[in-house]
Structures are given as structure tokens and as C-alpha cells.
Short mmCIF file of C-alpha atoms in Angstrom, two decimals:
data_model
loop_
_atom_site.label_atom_id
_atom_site.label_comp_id
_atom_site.label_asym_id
_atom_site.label_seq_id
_atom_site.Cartn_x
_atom_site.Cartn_y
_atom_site.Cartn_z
CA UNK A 1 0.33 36.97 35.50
CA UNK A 2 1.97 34.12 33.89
CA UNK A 3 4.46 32.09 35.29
CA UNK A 4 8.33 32.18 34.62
CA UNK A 5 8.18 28.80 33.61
CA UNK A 6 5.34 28.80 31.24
CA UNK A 7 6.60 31.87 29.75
CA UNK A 8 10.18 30.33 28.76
CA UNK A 9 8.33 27.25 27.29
CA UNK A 10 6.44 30.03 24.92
CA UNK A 11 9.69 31.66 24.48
CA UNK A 12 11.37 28.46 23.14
CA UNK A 13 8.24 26.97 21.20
CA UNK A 14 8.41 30.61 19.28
CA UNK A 15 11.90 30.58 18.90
CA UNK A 16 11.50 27.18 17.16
CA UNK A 17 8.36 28.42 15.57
CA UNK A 18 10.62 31.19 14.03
CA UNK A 19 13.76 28.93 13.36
CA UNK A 20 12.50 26.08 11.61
CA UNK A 21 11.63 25.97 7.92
CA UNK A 22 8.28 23.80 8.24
CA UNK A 23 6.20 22.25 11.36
CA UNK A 24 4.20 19.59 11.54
CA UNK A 25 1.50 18.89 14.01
CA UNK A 26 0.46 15.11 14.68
CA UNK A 27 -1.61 13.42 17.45
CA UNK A 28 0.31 10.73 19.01
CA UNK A 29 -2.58 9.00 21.01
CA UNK A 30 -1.72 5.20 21.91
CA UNK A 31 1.97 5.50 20.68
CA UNK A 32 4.02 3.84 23.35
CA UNK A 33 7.40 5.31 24.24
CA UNK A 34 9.81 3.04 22.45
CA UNK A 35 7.48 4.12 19.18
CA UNK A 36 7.97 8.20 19.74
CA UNK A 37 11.62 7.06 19.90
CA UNK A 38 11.55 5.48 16.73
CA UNK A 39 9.64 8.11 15.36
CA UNK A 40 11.67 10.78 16.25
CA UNK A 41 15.22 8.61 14.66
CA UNK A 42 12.89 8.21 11.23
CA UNK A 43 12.61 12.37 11.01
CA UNK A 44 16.07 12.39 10.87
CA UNK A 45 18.79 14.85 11.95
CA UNK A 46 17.32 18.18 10.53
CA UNK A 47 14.25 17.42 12.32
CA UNK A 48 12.92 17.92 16.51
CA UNK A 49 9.94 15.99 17.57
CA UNK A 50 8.17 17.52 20.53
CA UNK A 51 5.32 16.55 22.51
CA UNK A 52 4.07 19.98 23.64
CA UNK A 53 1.04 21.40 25.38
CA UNK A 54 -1.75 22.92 23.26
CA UNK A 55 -2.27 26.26 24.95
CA UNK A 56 1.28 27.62 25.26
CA UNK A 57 2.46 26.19 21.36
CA UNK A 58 -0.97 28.27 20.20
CA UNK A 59 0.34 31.04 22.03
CA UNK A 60 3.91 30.27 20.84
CA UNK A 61 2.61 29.97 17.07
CA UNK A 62 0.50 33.06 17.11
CA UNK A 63 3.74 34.94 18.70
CA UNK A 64 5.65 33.69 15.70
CA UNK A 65 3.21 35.17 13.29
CA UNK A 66 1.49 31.50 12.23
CA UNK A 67 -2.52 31.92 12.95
CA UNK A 68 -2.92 29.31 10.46
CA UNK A 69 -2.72 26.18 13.05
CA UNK A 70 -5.13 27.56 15.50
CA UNK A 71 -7.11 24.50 14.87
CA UNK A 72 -5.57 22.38 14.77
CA UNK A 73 -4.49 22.28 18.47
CA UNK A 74 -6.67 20.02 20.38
CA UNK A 75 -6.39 16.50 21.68
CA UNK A 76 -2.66 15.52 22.23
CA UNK A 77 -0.23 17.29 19.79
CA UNK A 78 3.11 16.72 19.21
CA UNK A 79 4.85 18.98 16.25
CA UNK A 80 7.76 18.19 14.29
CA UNK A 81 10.40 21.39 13.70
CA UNK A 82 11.93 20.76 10.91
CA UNK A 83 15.45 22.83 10.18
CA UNK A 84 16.56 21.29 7.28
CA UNK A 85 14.88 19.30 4.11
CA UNK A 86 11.20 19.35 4.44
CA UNK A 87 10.41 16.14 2.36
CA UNK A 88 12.85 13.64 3.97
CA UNK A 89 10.86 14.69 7.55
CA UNK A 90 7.50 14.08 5.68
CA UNK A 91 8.48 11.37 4.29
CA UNK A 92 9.54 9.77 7.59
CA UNK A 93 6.42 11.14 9.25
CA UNK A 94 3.70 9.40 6.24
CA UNK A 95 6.19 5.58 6.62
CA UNK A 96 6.22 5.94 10.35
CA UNK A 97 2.07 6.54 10.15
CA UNK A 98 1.68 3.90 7.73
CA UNK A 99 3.79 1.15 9.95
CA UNK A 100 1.54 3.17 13.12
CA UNK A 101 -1.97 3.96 12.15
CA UNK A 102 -1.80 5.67 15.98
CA UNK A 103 -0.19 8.44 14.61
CA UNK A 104 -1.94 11.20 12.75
CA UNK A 105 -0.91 14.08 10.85
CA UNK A 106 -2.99 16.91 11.44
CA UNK A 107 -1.57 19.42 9.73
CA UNK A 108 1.17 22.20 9.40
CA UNK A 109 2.52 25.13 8.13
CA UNK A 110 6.31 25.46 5.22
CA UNK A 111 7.52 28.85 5.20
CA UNK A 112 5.02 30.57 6.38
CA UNK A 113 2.21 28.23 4.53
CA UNK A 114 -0.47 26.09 6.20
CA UNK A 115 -0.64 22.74 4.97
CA UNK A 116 -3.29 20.29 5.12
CA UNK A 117 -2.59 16.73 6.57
CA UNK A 118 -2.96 15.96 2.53
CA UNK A 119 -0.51 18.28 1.39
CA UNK A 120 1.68 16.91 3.79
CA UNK A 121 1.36 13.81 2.12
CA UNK A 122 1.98 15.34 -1.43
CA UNK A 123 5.02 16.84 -0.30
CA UNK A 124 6.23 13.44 1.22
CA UNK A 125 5.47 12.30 -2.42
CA UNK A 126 8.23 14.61 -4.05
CA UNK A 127 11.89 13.69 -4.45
CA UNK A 128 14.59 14.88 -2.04
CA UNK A 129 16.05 18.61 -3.04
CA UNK A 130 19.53 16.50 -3.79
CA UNK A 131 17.80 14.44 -6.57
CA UNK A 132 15.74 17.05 -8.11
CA UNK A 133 18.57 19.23 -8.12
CA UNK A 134 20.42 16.78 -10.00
CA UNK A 135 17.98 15.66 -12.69
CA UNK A 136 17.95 19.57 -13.13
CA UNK A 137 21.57 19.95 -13.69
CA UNK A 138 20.72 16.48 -15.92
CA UNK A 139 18.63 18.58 -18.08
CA UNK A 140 20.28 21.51 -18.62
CA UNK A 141 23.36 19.67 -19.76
CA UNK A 142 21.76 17.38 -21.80
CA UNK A 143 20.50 21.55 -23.49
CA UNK A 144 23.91 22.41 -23.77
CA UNK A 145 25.05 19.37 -25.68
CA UNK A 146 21.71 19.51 -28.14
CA UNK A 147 22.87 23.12 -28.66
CA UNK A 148 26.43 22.12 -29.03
CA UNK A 149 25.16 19.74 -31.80
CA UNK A 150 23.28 22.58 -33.66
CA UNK A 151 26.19 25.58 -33.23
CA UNK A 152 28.75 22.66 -34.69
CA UNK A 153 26.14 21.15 -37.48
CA UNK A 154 25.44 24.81 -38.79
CA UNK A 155 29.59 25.03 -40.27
CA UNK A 156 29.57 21.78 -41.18
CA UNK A 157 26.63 22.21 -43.41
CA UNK A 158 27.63 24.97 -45.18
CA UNK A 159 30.97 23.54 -45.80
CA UNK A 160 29.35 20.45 -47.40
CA UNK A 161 26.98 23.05 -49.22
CA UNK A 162 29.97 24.97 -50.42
CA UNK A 163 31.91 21.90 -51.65
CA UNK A 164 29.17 20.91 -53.68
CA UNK A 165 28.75 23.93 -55.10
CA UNK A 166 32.31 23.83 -56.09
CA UNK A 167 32.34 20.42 -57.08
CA UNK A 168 29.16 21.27 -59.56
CA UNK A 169 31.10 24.22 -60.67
CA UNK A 170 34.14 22.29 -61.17
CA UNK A 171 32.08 20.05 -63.39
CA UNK A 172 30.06 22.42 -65.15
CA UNK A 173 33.90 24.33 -66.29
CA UNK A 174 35.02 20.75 -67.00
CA UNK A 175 32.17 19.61 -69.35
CA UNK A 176 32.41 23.23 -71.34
#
């Protein structure tokens, strides 16, 4: 029978498993303890970095519906929950590796999708949801006006059109 306090830890890893929008699983080997504390203030605030134990996050993971990470447990694992924007955490996982070759992303899983230790990098590659929302809203105004332009340019040209004509008119009756 498992004990009380190994089941709570399950309990909580699922609940997190089940609250967060993305996790991240890294191996922290040789990172001292003034370096996990930096790491965890680069993740920022939507963001819990957790050092865990393998057997009871699998557990916790498979109880949350993810199979996908089953390998990726072994060695020492720490995972990343991330509650908020999913690129700013990768983004402050891939600078924090590349200041700390000690820590390595081994993978993870973003809604519901595994993701490779690459695709983790890809994603830290993108633009935060704040600036591709706005270079979206960018775009569709910068539509609007080019439509704008056509709906008023379609009046005015038949209004020159139709003072020409009247103008030729005029000096077709005049010439007579």
C-alpha cells in the first residue's frame, strides 16, 4: 500500500499536471543552488520549477492523462509548470541553458502535446502572444485602410468619369 505521503505528492504533481498549460522536463545535474534560484526567477511569474522524483511525477503524469513523457524520466528531473505564456518560460529555460550548459531540456508536453527538447527550442524562437497579437491587429488595420482606399476611390472615379463625359458633351454641343 502506498504511503500517505507519497500519495499527496502524486496528488499535487497531477493536480499541476492538470493545471498548467505546458511542462517542461530538464536534468539539472551539477547546477548549484544559487543557479536553480536563478533559474527559477528567469521562468518568470506564470511559471513553477520543481525538482521532483521520477517515479511518483510518472505516476502523476500518467494520472493526468500525459503517457507521452514516460521517457523521459530518468536521471535527475526537474519540470517546469507553466500557467501562463508558454514562450516567455521557454525562452527563459533555452538563455538560462545557454549561460549553463548543466542544464538540459529533455523534453515536454503544451496542451496535451509532447514536445521534443527541439521543439522546445522552436517555440522559445517565436514572439511573445502580446507581440504577435499586435502585429495581427497591425495587419488587419493596415486591410481596413487599403479597403477604405478602394470603397472611397470607386465614387471618386466615377465622378471624374462623369465630369468628363459632361465636359466632352459640353464641348461636342458647343462646337455644333
Amino acid at each position: 500500500m502506498a504511503r500517505p505521503d507519497k500519495a499527496a505528492a502524486v496528488a499535487e504533481l497531477t493536480d499541476q499536471f492538470r493545471s498548467s498549460n505546458a511542462a517542461v522536463l530538464t536534468e539539472y545535474r551539477g547546477l548549484t543552488v544559487a543557479q536553480l534560484k536563478e533559474l527559477r526567477r528567469s521562468l518568470g511569474e506564470n511559471a513553477q520549477y520543481a525538482v521532483v522524483k521520477n517515479t511518483l511525477t510518472k505516476i502523476a503524469a500518467n494520472e493526468a492523462g500525459i503517457n507521452s513523457l514516460d521517457d523521459l524520466f530518468n536521471g535527475p528531473t526537474a519540470v517546469a509548470f507553466v500557467t501562463g505564456d508558454p514562450v516567455e518560460s521557454a525562452k527563459g529555460l533555452r538563455d538560462f541553458a545557454k549561460d549553463n550548459p548543466n542544464l538540459i531540456i529533455k523534453g515536454g508536453v503544451l496542451d496535451g502535446k509532447a514536445l521534443s527538447a527541439d521543439e522546445i527550442k522552436k517555440l522559445a524562437d517565436l514572439e511573445s502572444r502580446e507581440v504577435l497579437l499586435a502585429k495581427l491587429a497591425g495587419a488587419m488595420k493596415g486591410k481596413q485602410s487599403q479597403a477604405a482606399a478602394l470603397f472611397q476611390a470607386l465614387p471618386s472615379k466615377f465622378v471624374r468619369t462623369a465630369e468628363a463625359l459632361r465636359a466632352k458633351q459640353a464641348e461636342q454641343g458647343g462646337a455644333e
